[in-house]
């Protein structure tokens, strides 16, 4: 028991010495507290960062590419199950036996019209795996080996690139002839579907990030868009500090047996708020799929296309204002108008809004920027076309293929772990091309 004269448990202690002892004790307590805080904070700071890749749009083909560092330039195929690139001269294929799980993943989704997977033809235990690569534009297939490769990209904090990273991956090897009709300078295709060897799943596995990706497709001449594998945040230069992933709304991704592409459930289509009278279950028959290669503009099966086009033409006449003057159609479009007769606004031509009512109560809405496209001759056309070679109601074909044009300047989040699609149409004053690709380090 301490006394007033500095006696502590029978010992006499000078007041100044006691003050020093208390000061040392307080300092030690503070250091212990700081160490504890550092230990708690350390795991959060050491979490792997998502992987950033620019997205470019090719003016000749309207296809989008992922230009990785050091030469790899892969075409974006949202519905593709594999990553493939051209074989390097003198390359030595990796030895993946047919019995390996990687080989089974590579051949999990045979493409209609292609040969049977290579391992089905070679039952030997030591048979080397053969994968069948596929050009999503021409529909041509080619066989090739599986190779171990790497792509050089950057990690990101959501607002800038942070540091360079090597992404290990397994890619199928394809002949150069398979590059026909793809953008000049491309070296292969990056499949972004929900399969085990698609690029998002491989990045998630090797980089220890979430199996999801953000995709923000740029318009022509608007700079580089952005793909982030592993999820957000995402900030753009027009609104510094604003994380656009917080604006996302979601609809479930629908699994389709034997097809890893990203399908969504569309319950109805509306033009200027009025429901389009498509046949019962027409949208459910075949489903609605997102694709960046099958069509640049949204394609509709005939039983959906005909009532949709008629509804749009009727709504345009009824909306009032300047009378839109129809002009000769420009293939593949049916409804085209003289641009001088269309009112222009900051959200594109003043035309009826189009919306897809999705499962979960959300609407994927399209204003004039997403529904109309300029064509030569001072004309603008409704940027939707009819599927060719497909009969009305044919369940073997999708009811709707949402094309890349209708996804431009819309932030998309494909989340394979939670099986959902997030989307947010960017404000009129910003674009997917407004990401700051200047490295911070």
Tab-separated table of C-alpha atoms in Angstrom:
chain	number	residue	atom	x	y	z
A	1	UNK	CA	0.000	0.000	0.000
A	2	UNK	CA	1.497	3.311	-1.003
A	3	UNK	CA	1.728	6.123	1.551
A	4	UNK	CA	1.829	9.851	1.000
A	5	UNK	CA	5.557	9.940	1.535
A	6	UNK	CA	6.223	7.513	-1.315
A	7	UNK	CA	6.219	4.288	0.702
A	8	UNK	CA	5.260	1.384	-1.572
A	9	UNK	CA	4.618	-2.010	0.127
A	10	UNK	CA	7.190	-1.251	2.804
A	11	UNK	CA	9.737	0.321	0.459
A	12	UNK	CA	10.474	4.024	0.247
A	13	UNK	CA	10.358	5.380	-3.354
A	14	UNK	CA	11.186	8.896	-4.445
A	15	UNK	CA	8.237	10.745	-6.006
A	16	UNK	CA	10.240	11.568	-9.138
A	17	UNK	CA	11.266	7.925	-9.545
A	18	UNK	CA	7.638	6.879	-9.154
A	19	UNK	CA	6.593	9.323	-11.892
A	20	UNK	CA	9.237	7.857	-14.209
A	21	UNK	CA	8.040	4.324	-13.498
A	22	UNK	CA	4.460	5.283	-14.357
A	23	UNK	CA	5.615	7.041	-17.547
A	24	UNK	CA	7.532	3.929	-18.668
A	25	UNK	CA	4.502	1.775	-17.922
A	26	UNK	CA	2.219	4.028	-19.962
A	27	UNK	CA	4.688	3.958	-22.865
A	28	UNK	CA	4.826	0.159	-22.819
A	29	UNK	CA	1.025	-0.050	-22.723
A	30	UNK	CA	0.799	2.274	-25.709
A	31	UNK	CA	3.351	0.219	-27.674
A	32	UNK	CA	1.460	-2.991	-26.918
A	33	UNK	CA	-1.766	-1.368	-28.116
A	34	UNK	CA	-0.124	-0.184	-31.354
A	35	UNK	CA	1.285	-3.654	-32.024
A	36	UNK	CA	-2.165	-5.177	-31.495
A	37	UNK	CA	-3.749	-2.677	-33.895
A	38	UNK	CA	-1.052	-3.408	-36.477
A	39	UNK	CA	-1.629	-7.148	-36.193
A	40	UNK	CA	-5.377	-6.701	-36.659
A	41	UNK	CA	-4.903	-4.345	-39.625
A	42	UNK	CA	-2.239	-6.440	-41.383
A	43	UNK	CA	-4.468	-9.075	-43.021
A	44	UNK	CA	-6.677	-6.404	-44.639
A	45	UNK	CA	-3.707	-4.620	-46.189
A	46	UNK	CA	-2.240	-7.874	-47.518
A	47	UNK	CA	-5.370	-9.043	-49.346
A	48	UNK	CA	-4.666	-9.747	-53.047
A	49	UNK	CA	-5.730	-6.909	-55.331
A	50	UNK	CA	-7.926	-7.439	-58.399
A	51	UNK	CA	-6.316	-7.611	-61.844
A	52	UNK	CA	-6.832	-4.738	-64.285
A	53	UNK	CA	-6.812	-4.963	-68.097
A	54	UNK	CA	-7.767	-2.210	-70.585
A	55	UNK	CA	-10.533	-2.882	-73.098
A	56	UNK	CA	-10.248	-1.528	-76.643
A	57	UNK	CA	-12.798	-1.399	-79.445
A	58	UNK	CA	-11.683	-2.194	-82.991
A	59	UNK	CA	-13.196	0.226	-85.565
A	60	UNK	CA	-13.025	-2.303	-88.412
A	61	UNK	CA	-14.826	-5.205	-86.699
A	62	UNK	CA	-16.547	-3.532	-83.696
A	63	UNK	CA	-15.048	-6.281	-81.517
A	64	UNK	CA	-13.448	-5.627	-78.135
A	65	UNK	CA	-9.986	-6.769	-77.095
A	66	UNK	CA	-7.927	-7.128	-73.922
A	67	UNK	CA	-4.415	-5.815	-74.683
A	68	UNK	CA	-2.208	-7.414	-72.041
A	69	UNK	CA	1.373	-6.222	-71.641
A	70	UNK	CA	4.067	-7.654	-73.910
A	71	UNK	CA	2.010	-8.532	-76.956
A	72	UNK	CA	-0.925	-10.714	-75.914
A	73	UNK	CA	-4.060	-9.169	-77.409
A	74	UNK	CA	-7.140	-11.313	-76.783
A	75	UNK	CA	-10.626	-10.754	-78.214
A	76	UNK	CA	-13.348	-10.485	-75.571
A	77	UNK	CA	-15.791	-13.387	-75.855
A	78	UNK	CA	-18.279	-13.048	-72.997
A	79	UNK	CA	-19.819	-16.426	-73.848
A	80	UNK	CA	-16.548	-18.305	-74.522
A	81	UNK	CA	-15.467	-21.228	-72.268
A	82	UNK	CA	-11.723	-21.185	-73.035
A	83	UNK	CA	-8.696	-18.983	-73.439
A	84	UNK	CA	-6.825	-19.670	-76.666
A	85	UNK	CA	-3.979	-18.061	-78.547
A	86	UNK	CA	-1.806	-18.811	-81.538
A	87	UNK	CA	1.081	-21.208	-81.091
A	88	UNK	CA	4.547	-19.728	-80.856
A	89	UNK	CA	7.101	-21.166	-83.323
A	90	UNK	CA	8.951	-24.081	-81.783
A	91	UNK	CA	6.685	-24.165	-78.740
A	92	UNK	CA	6.587	-27.310	-76.611
A	93	UNK	CA	3.069	-28.191	-75.474
A	94	UNK	CA	2.484	-28.950	-71.809
A	95	UNK	CA	1.792	-32.605	-71.145
A	96	UNK	CA	-1.789	-32.796	-69.917
A	97	UNK	CA	-2.889	-36.449	-69.959
A	98	UNK	CA	-6.473	-37.146	-70.901
A	99	UNK	CA	-7.161	-38.269	-67.345
A	100	UNK	CA	-6.206	-34.897	-65.833
A	101	UNK	CA	-9.063	-32.704	-64.505
A	102	UNK	CA	-7.674	-29.818	-66.591
A	103	UNK	CA	-8.296	-31.817	-69.756
A	104	UNK	CA	-11.853	-32.581	-68.718
A	105	UNK	CA	-12.443	-28.876	-68.069
A	106	UNK	CA	-11.033	-27.973	-71.487
A	107	UNK	CA	-13.507	-30.288	-73.185
A	108	UNK	CA	-16.490	-29.807	-70.901
A	109	UNK	CA	-18.429	-27.774	-73.475
A	110	UNK	CA	-18.054	-29.179	-77.008
A	111	UNK	CA	-18.946	-26.642	-79.686
A	112	UNK	CA	-21.718	-27.780	-82.069
A	113	UNK	CA	-20.219	-28.629	-85.441
A	114	UNK	CA	-16.722	-29.249	-84.062
A	115	UNK	CA	-15.035	-32.620	-83.673
A	116	UNK	CA	-15.502	-34.655	-80.548
A	117	UNK	CA	-13.014	-33.802	-77.779
A	118	UNK	CA	-9.617	-35.349	-78.415
A	119	UNK	CA	-9.561	-37.540	-75.337
A	120	UNK	CA	-12.736	-39.271	-76.418
A	121	UNK	CA	-10.772	-40.570	-79.390
A	122	UNK	CA	-7.732	-41.691	-77.370
A	123	UNK	CA	-8.518	-43.875	-74.375
A	124	UNK	CA	-4.878	-44.471	-73.427
A	125	UNK	CA	-4.030	-43.301	-69.931
A	126	UNK	CA	-1.002	-41.431	-71.234
A	127	UNK	CA	-2.849	-39.852	-74.155
A	128	UNK	CA	-2.078	-36.131	-74.474
A	129	UNK	CA	-5.074	-33.843	-74.136
A	130	UNK	CA	-6.424	-32.148	-77.236
A	131	UNK	CA	-8.724	-29.139	-77.004
A	132	UNK	CA	-10.888	-27.696	-79.757
A	133	UNK	CA	-10.562	-23.960	-80.143
A	134	UNK	CA	-13.356	-21.977	-81.728
A	135	UNK	CA	-13.574	-18.665	-83.558
A	136	UNK	CA	-16.838	-17.093	-82.280
A	137	UNK	CA	-17.159	-14.857	-85.350
A	138	UNK	CA	-16.602	-17.344	-88.192
A	139	UNK	CA	-17.687	-20.489	-86.328
A	140	UNK	CA	-14.518	-22.300	-87.445
A	141	UNK	CA	-12.884	-24.844	-85.105
A	142	UNK	CA	-9.348	-26.173	-84.842
A	143	UNK	CA	-7.652	-28.734	-82.615
A	144	UNK	CA	-4.650	-27.884	-80.491
A	145	UNK	CA	-2.735	-28.758	-77.365
A	146	UNK	CA	-3.096	-27.170	-73.967
A	147	UNK	CA	-0.218	-24.919	-72.917
A	148	UNK	CA	0.817	-23.245	-69.697
A	149	UNK	CA	1.193	-19.530	-70.297
A	150	UNK	CA	1.162	-16.219	-68.491
A	151	UNK	CA	-0.366	-12.836	-69.108
A	152	UNK	CA	1.263	-9.673	-67.799
A	153	UNK	CA	-1.176	-7.117	-66.375
A	154	UNK	CA	-1.502	-4.793	-63.374
A	155	UNK	CA	-3.280	-5.020	-60.078
A	156	UNK	CA	-5.582	-2.137	-59.181
A	157	UNK	CA	-7.072	-0.357	-56.209
A	158	UNK	CA	-10.081	0.583	-58.340
A	159	UNK	CA	-8.875	4.029	-59.332
A	160	UNK	CA	-5.391	3.385	-60.821
A	161	UNK	CA	-3.063	0.516	-61.712
A	162	UNK	CA	-0.900	-0.383	-58.707
A	163	UNK	CA	1.786	-2.873	-59.700
A	164	UNK	CA	2.629	-5.306	-62.476
A	165	UNK	CA	1.612	-8.922	-62.008
A	166	UNK	CA	2.096	-12.197	-63.908
A	167	UNK	CA	-1.132	-14.151	-64.296
A	168	UNK	CA	-0.492	-17.852	-64.867
A	169	UNK	CA	-3.062	-19.598	-67.031
A	170	UNK	CA	-3.779	-22.616	-69.188
A	171	UNK	CA	-4.559	-21.753	-72.789
A	172	UNK	CA	-5.343	-23.838	-75.831
A	173	UNK	CA	-2.967	-23.518	-78.758
A	174	UNK	CA	-4.565	-22.603	-82.111
A	175	UNK	CA	-3.240	-22.120	-85.649
A	176	UNK	CA	-2.970	-18.581	-87.022
A	177	UNK	CA	-5.707	-19.351	-89.564
A	178	UNK	CA	-8.201	-19.284	-86.697
A	179	UNK	CA	-7.628	-15.520	-86.340
A	180	UNK	CA	-9.635	-14.840	-89.523
A	181	UNK	CA	-12.191	-12.002	-89.127
A	182	UNK	CA	-10.788	-11.020	-85.720
A	183	UNK	CA	-9.235	-7.568	-85.170
A	184	UNK	CA	-5.854	-6.962	-86.722
A	185	UNK	CA	-3.094	-7.624	-84.209
A	186	UNK	CA	-5.164	-9.964	-82.056
A	187	UNK	CA	-3.453	-13.145	-80.877
A	188	UNK	CA	-6.413	-15.173	-79.652
A	189	UNK	CA	-9.644	-15.117	-77.679
A	190	UNK	CA	-10.359	-14.654	-73.968
A	191	UNK	CA	-13.428	-16.643	-72.983
A	192	UNK	CA	-15.228	-14.955	-70.069
A	193	UNK	CA	-18.023	-17.482	-69.513
A	194	UNK	CA	-18.769	-19.332	-66.294
A	195	UNK	CA	-16.522	-22.320	-67.061
A	196	UNK	CA	-13.504	-23.658	-65.174
A	197	UNK	CA	-10.924	-22.639	-67.794
A	198	UNK	CA	-12.454	-19.282	-68.729
A	199	UNK	CA	-10.210	-16.333	-67.893
A	200	UNK	CA	-12.124	-15.119	-64.788
A	201	UNK	CA	-11.939	-18.536	-63.088
A	202	UNK	CA	-8.234	-18.873	-63.861
A	203	UNK	CA	-7.413	-15.388	-62.536
A	204	UNK	CA	-9.431	-16.141	-59.396
A	205	UNK	CA	-7.503	-19.372	-58.860
A	206	UNK	CA	-3.967	-18.114	-59.445
A	207	UNK	CA	-4.328	-14.618	-57.941
A	208	UNK	CA	-6.548	-15.668	-54.998
A	209	UNK	CA	-9.303	-13.168	-55.832
A	210	UNK	CA	-13.067	-13.580	-56.111
A	211	UNK	CA	-14.412	-15.357	-59.183
A	212	UNK	CA	-16.147	-12.355	-60.659
A	213	UNK	CA	-15.237	-9.539	-63.013
A	214	UNK	CA	-16.238	-5.994	-63.890
A	215	UNK	CA	-16.606	-5.118	-67.562
A	216	UNK	CA	-17.064	-1.603	-68.912
A	217	UNK	CA	-17.101	-1.595	-72.727
A	218	UNK	CA	-16.081	1.645	-74.462
A	219	UNK	CA	-17.763	3.288	-77.410
A	220	UNK	CA	-15.782	3.882	-80.585
A	221	UNK	CA	-13.235	6.683	-80.166
A	222	UNK	CA	-13.936	7.066	-76.431
A	223	UNK	CA	-10.637	5.685	-75.129
A	224	UNK	CA	-9.942	2.423	-73.351
A	225	UNK	CA	-12.650	0.746	-71.343
A	226	UNK	CA	-11.829	-1.415	-68.355
A	227	UNK	CA	-12.006	-5.024	-67.158
A	228	UNK	CA	-11.243	-5.841	-63.518
A	229	UNK	CA	-10.939	-9.502	-62.557
A	230	UNK	CA	-11.740	-10.022	-58.898
A	231	UNK	CA	-14.335	-7.270	-58.575
A	232	UNK	CA	-14.437	-3.630	-57.536
A	233	UNK	CA	-14.239	-0.898	-56.510
A	234	UNK	CA	-14.254	1.202	-59.692
A	235	UNK	CA	-13.697	4.947	-59.871
A	236	UNK	CA	-13.691	7.124	-62.992
A	237	UNK	CA	-12.055	10.514	-63.485
A	238	UNK	CA	-15.324	12.390	-63.991
A	239	UNK	CA	-16.310	11.780	-60.348
A	240	UNK	CA	-13.191	11.147	-58.231
A	241	UNK	CA	-13.935	9.257	-55.043
A	242	UNK	CA	-17.222	7.780	-56.319
A	243	UNK	CA	-17.245	3.965	-56.375
A	244	UNK	CA	-19.621	3.009	-59.172
A	245	UNK	CA	-19.899	-0.584	-57.967
A	246	UNK	CA	-22.050	0.772	-55.128
A	247	UNK	CA	-24.656	1.737	-57.747
A	248	UNK	CA	-25.034	-1.770	-59.176
A	249	UNK	CA	-28.391	-3.518	-59.143
A	250	UNK	CA	-28.597	-7.265	-59.636
A	251	UNK	CA	-30.465	-10.002	-61.439
A	252	UNK	CA	-29.725	-13.744	-61.204
A	253	UNK	CA	-27.528	-15.426	-63.785
A	254	UNK	CA	-29.426	-18.385	-65.207
A	255	UNK	CA	-27.636	-21.715	-65.657
A	256	UNK	CA	-28.277	-23.450	-68.972
A	257	UNK	CA	-27.343	-27.115	-69.209
A	258	UNK	CA	-24.385	-27.743	-71.489
A	259	UNK	CA	-23.726	-24.030	-72.002
A	260	UNK	CA	-21.489	-21.864	-69.769
A	261	UNK	CA	-22.600	-18.549	-71.330
A	262	UNK	CA	-24.194	-15.851	-69.179
A	263	UNK	CA	-27.996	-16.029	-69.451
A	264	UNK	CA	-30.532	-13.835	-67.673
A	265	UNK	CA	-34.285	-14.183	-67.271
A	266	UNK	CA	-36.223	-11.450	-69.114
A	267	UNK	CA	-39.878	-11.392	-68.117
A	268	UNK	CA	-41.026	-8.754	-70.608
A	269	UNK	CA	-39.911	-6.031	-73.016
A	270	UNK	CA	-41.394	-2.536	-72.864
A	271	UNK	CA	-41.208	0.407	-75.276
A	272	UNK	CA	-41.888	3.777	-73.642
A	273	UNK	CA	-43.460	1.949	-70.714
A	274	UNK	CA	-45.872	-0.112	-72.812
A	275	UNK	CA	-45.387	-3.870	-72.743
A	276	UNK	CA	-44.517	-5.402	-76.130
A	277	UNK	CA	-47.081	-8.135	-76.980
A	278	UNK	CA	-44.717	-11.046	-77.620
A	279	UNK	CA	-46.171	-14.589	-77.616
A	280	UNK	CA	-46.526	-16.315	-74.253
A	281	UNK	CA	-43.255	-17.850	-73.042
A	282	UNK	CA	-41.430	-16.544	-76.112
A	283	UNK	CA	-38.680	-14.978	-73.972
A	284	UNK	CA	-38.350	-18.069	-71.767
A	285	UNK	CA	-38.009	-20.304	-74.832
A	286	UNK	CA	-34.299	-20.275	-75.580
A	287	UNK	CA	-33.554	-17.605	-72.976
A	288	UNK	CA	-31.674	-14.318	-73.187
A	289	UNK	CA	-27.869	-14.355	-73.425
A	290	UNK	CA	-25.142	-11.687	-73.410
A	291	UNK	CA	-22.565	-11.840	-76.194
A	292	UNK	CA	-19.794	-9.546	-77.405
A	293	UNK	CA	-18.884	-11.539	-80.521
A	294	UNK	CA	-21.968	-13.211	-82.016
A	295	UNK	CA	-23.489	-9.829	-82.749
A	296	UNK	CA	-22.426	-6.263	-82.144
A	297	UNK	CA	-26.076	-5.192	-82.079
A	298	UNK	CA	-28.826	-6.995	-80.206
A	299	UNK	CA	-30.483	-9.814	-82.159
A	300	UNK	CA	-34.048	-10.940	-81.593
A	301	UNK	CA	-35.687	-14.150	-82.759
A	302	UNK	CA	-38.481	-13.506	-85.248
A	303	UNK	CA	-41.357	-14.105	-82.800
A	304	UNK	CA	-39.863	-11.429	-80.527
A	305	UNK	CA	-38.448	-9.109	-83.193
A	306	UNK	CA	-41.616	-8.480	-85.191
A	307	UNK	CA	-43.820	-7.190	-82.340
A	308	UNK	CA	-40.870	-5.247	-80.885
A	309	UNK	CA	-40.144	-3.328	-84.101
A	310	UNK	CA	-43.825	-2.587	-84.648
A	311	UNK	CA	-44.137	-1.281	-81.058
A	312	UNK	CA	-41.110	0.998	-81.455
A	313	UNK	CA	-42.334	2.481	-84.744
A	314	UNK	CA	-45.761	3.151	-83.236
A	315	UNK	CA	-44.335	4.706	-80.062
A	316	UNK	CA	-42.039	7.002	-82.068
A	317	UNK	CA	-45.022	8.408	-83.979
A	318	UNK	CA	-47.015	8.908	-80.784
A	319	UNK	CA	-44.332	10.611	-78.676
A	320	UNK	CA	-44.943	14.039	-80.213
A	321	UNK	CA	-42.318	16.634	-81.055
A	322	UNK	CA	-40.549	16.642	-84.446
A	323	UNK	CA	-41.842	14.038	-86.883
A	324	UNK	CA	-39.152	11.418	-87.479
A	325	UNK	CA	-38.730	11.017	-91.245
A	326	UNK	CA	-38.131	7.391	-92.283
A	327	UNK	CA	-35.426	6.694	-94.871
A	328	UNK	CA	-34.308	3.634	-96.805
A	329	UNK	CA	-33.183	0.889	-94.388
A	330	UNK	CA	-29.491	0.100	-94.055
A	331	UNK	CA	-28.770	-3.613	-93.495
A	332	UNK	CA	-29.086	-5.308	-91.091
A	333	UNK	CA	-31.527	-2.749	-89.675
A	334	UNK	CA	-35.177	-2.223	-90.593
A	335	UNK	CA	-36.099	1.141	-89.054
A	336	UNK	CA	-33.894	4.064	-90.137
A	337	UNK	CA	-34.538	7.805	-89.946
A	338	UNK	CA	-33.112	11.055	-91.235
A	339	UNK	CA	-30.967	12.413	-88.388
A	340	UNK	CA	-32.091	15.953	-89.228
A	341	UNK	CA	-35.628	14.992	-88.211
A	342	UNK	CA	-34.589	13.530	-84.854
A	343	UNK	CA	-34.170	15.693	-81.773
A	344	UNK	CA	-30.756	15.169	-80.183
A	345	UNK	CA	-30.227	15.259	-76.421
A	346	UNK	CA	-27.385	14.592	-73.993
A	347	UNK	CA	-28.652	10.989	-73.744
A	348	UNK	CA	-28.767	10.457	-77.504
A	349	UNK	CA	-31.615	10.829	-79.979
A	350	UNK	CA	-34.996	11.567	-78.452
A	351	UNK	CA	-36.695	8.250	-79.152
A	352	UNK	CA	-38.871	5.925	-77.053
A	353	UNK	CA	-37.053	4.255	-74.168
A	354	UNK	CA	-36.631	0.488	-74.296
A	355	UNK	CA	-36.459	-1.633	-71.158
A	356	UNK	CA	-36.028	-5.298	-70.360
A	357	UNK	CA	-37.861	-6.365	-67.196
A	358	UNK	CA	-35.497	-8.774	-65.448
A	359	UNK	CA	-36.003	-11.355	-62.742
A	360	UNK	CA	-35.785	-9.664	-59.366
A	361	UNK	CA	-37.736	-6.581	-60.438
A	362	UNK	CA	-34.900	-4.625	-62.084
A	363	UNK	CA	-35.066	-3.040	-65.536
A	364	UNK	CA	-32.230	-2.898	-68.062
A	365	UNK	CA	-33.155	0.404	-69.716
A	366	UNK	CA	-31.864	1.769	-73.016
A	367	UNK	CA	-32.131	5.393	-74.094
A	368	UNK	CA	-31.167	6.805	-77.490
A	369	UNK	CA	-27.443	6.290	-76.849
A	370	UNK	CA	-27.970	2.524	-76.614
A	371	UNK	CA	-30.882	2.058	-78.993
A	372	UNK	CA	-29.891	4.127	-82.052
A	373	UNK	CA	-26.773	3.941	-84.225
A	374	UNK	CA	-25.595	6.389	-86.881
A	375	UNK	CA	-25.086	4.980	-90.372
A	376	UNK	CA	-23.728	6.606	-93.556
A	377	UNK	CA	-25.977	9.098	-95.298
A	378	UNK	CA	-27.191	11.270	-92.398
A	379	UNK	CA	-29.286	8.435	-91.046
A	380	UNK	CA	-29.722	6.716	-87.710
A	381	UNK	CA	-31.218	3.259	-87.280
A	382	UNK	CA	-32.835	1.303	-84.482
A	383	UNK	CA	-29.835	-0.821	-83.433
A	384	UNK	CA	-31.688	-4.142	-83.188
A	385	UNK	CA	-31.782	-6.812	-85.881
A	386	UNK	CA	-33.617	-10.041	-86.617
A	387	UNK	CA	-31.784	-13.342	-86.197
A	388	UNK	CA	-31.153	-15.038	-89.503
A	389	UNK	CA	-31.657	-18.738	-90.128
A	390	UNK	CA	-33.783	-19.176	-87.016
A	391	UNK	CA	-37.498	-19.865	-87.049
A	392	UNK	CA	-39.952	-18.153	-84.738
A	393	UNK	CA	-40.211	-19.973	-81.432
A	394	UNK	CA	-37.177	-22.177	-82.093
A	395	UNK	CA	-36.044	-23.130	-78.584
A	396	UNK	CA	-32.594	-24.194	-79.815
A	397	UNK	CA	-31.753	-20.510	-80.325
A	398	UNK	CA	-31.901	-17.709	-77.735
A	399	UNK	CA	-34.932	-15.438	-77.864
A	400	UNK	CA	-32.569	-12.443	-77.512
A	401	UNK	CA	-28.803	-12.042	-77.872
A	402	UNK	CA	-27.792	-8.790	-76.169
A	403	UNK	CA	-24.964	-7.367	-78.269
A	404	UNK	CA	-21.922	-5.356	-77.271
A	405	UNK	CA	-23.355	-2.048	-78.506
A	406	UNK	CA	-26.185	-2.246	-75.958
A	407	UNK	CA	-23.608	-2.893	-73.198
A	408	UNK	CA	-21.363	0.090	-73.949
A	409	UNK	CA	-20.879	2.576	-71.113
A	410	UNK	CA	-22.786	0.273	-68.803
A	411	UNK	CA	-20.862	-1.083	-65.827
A	412	UNK	CA	-21.410	-4.847	-65.671
A	413	UNK	CA	-20.422	-7.210	-62.878
A	414	UNK	CA	-20.457	-10.921	-63.684
A	415	UNK	CA	-20.364	-12.692	-60.332
A	416	UNK	CA	-19.912	-16.443	-60.809
A	417	UNK	CA	-19.714	-17.135	-57.073
A	418	UNK	CA	-23.043	-15.486	-56.224
A	419	UNK	CA	-24.505	-16.337	-59.656
A	420	UNK	CA	-25.733	-12.862	-60.421
A	421	UNK	CA	-25.283	-10.047	-62.939
A	422	UNK	CA	-24.898	-6.486	-61.683
A	423	UNK	CA	-25.408	-3.498	-63.974
A	424	UNK	CA	-25.432	0.286	-63.859
A	425	UNK	CA	-25.729	2.682	-66.796
A	426	UNK	CA	-23.114	5.385	-66.360
A	427	UNK	CA	-24.264	9.021	-66.106
A	428	UNK	CA	-24.274	10.970	-69.380
A	429	UNK	CA	-21.189	12.973	-68.371
A	430	UNK	CA	-18.869	9.994	-67.960
A	431	UNK	CA	-17.765	7.015	-70.050
A	432	UNK	CA	-16.063	3.673	-69.593
A	433	UNK	CA	-13.062	5.323	-71.261
A	434	UNK	CA	-12.580	7.643	-68.267
A	435	UNK	CA	-10.544	5.239	-66.143
A	436	UNK	CA	-7.123	6.561	-65.118
A	437	UNK	CA	-4.547	4.029	-66.359
A	438	UNK	CA	-1.619	5.986	-64.876
A	439	UNK	CA	0.221	3.825	-62.371
A	440	UNK	CA	0.521	5.140	-58.832
A	441	UNK	CA	3.778	3.363	-58.026
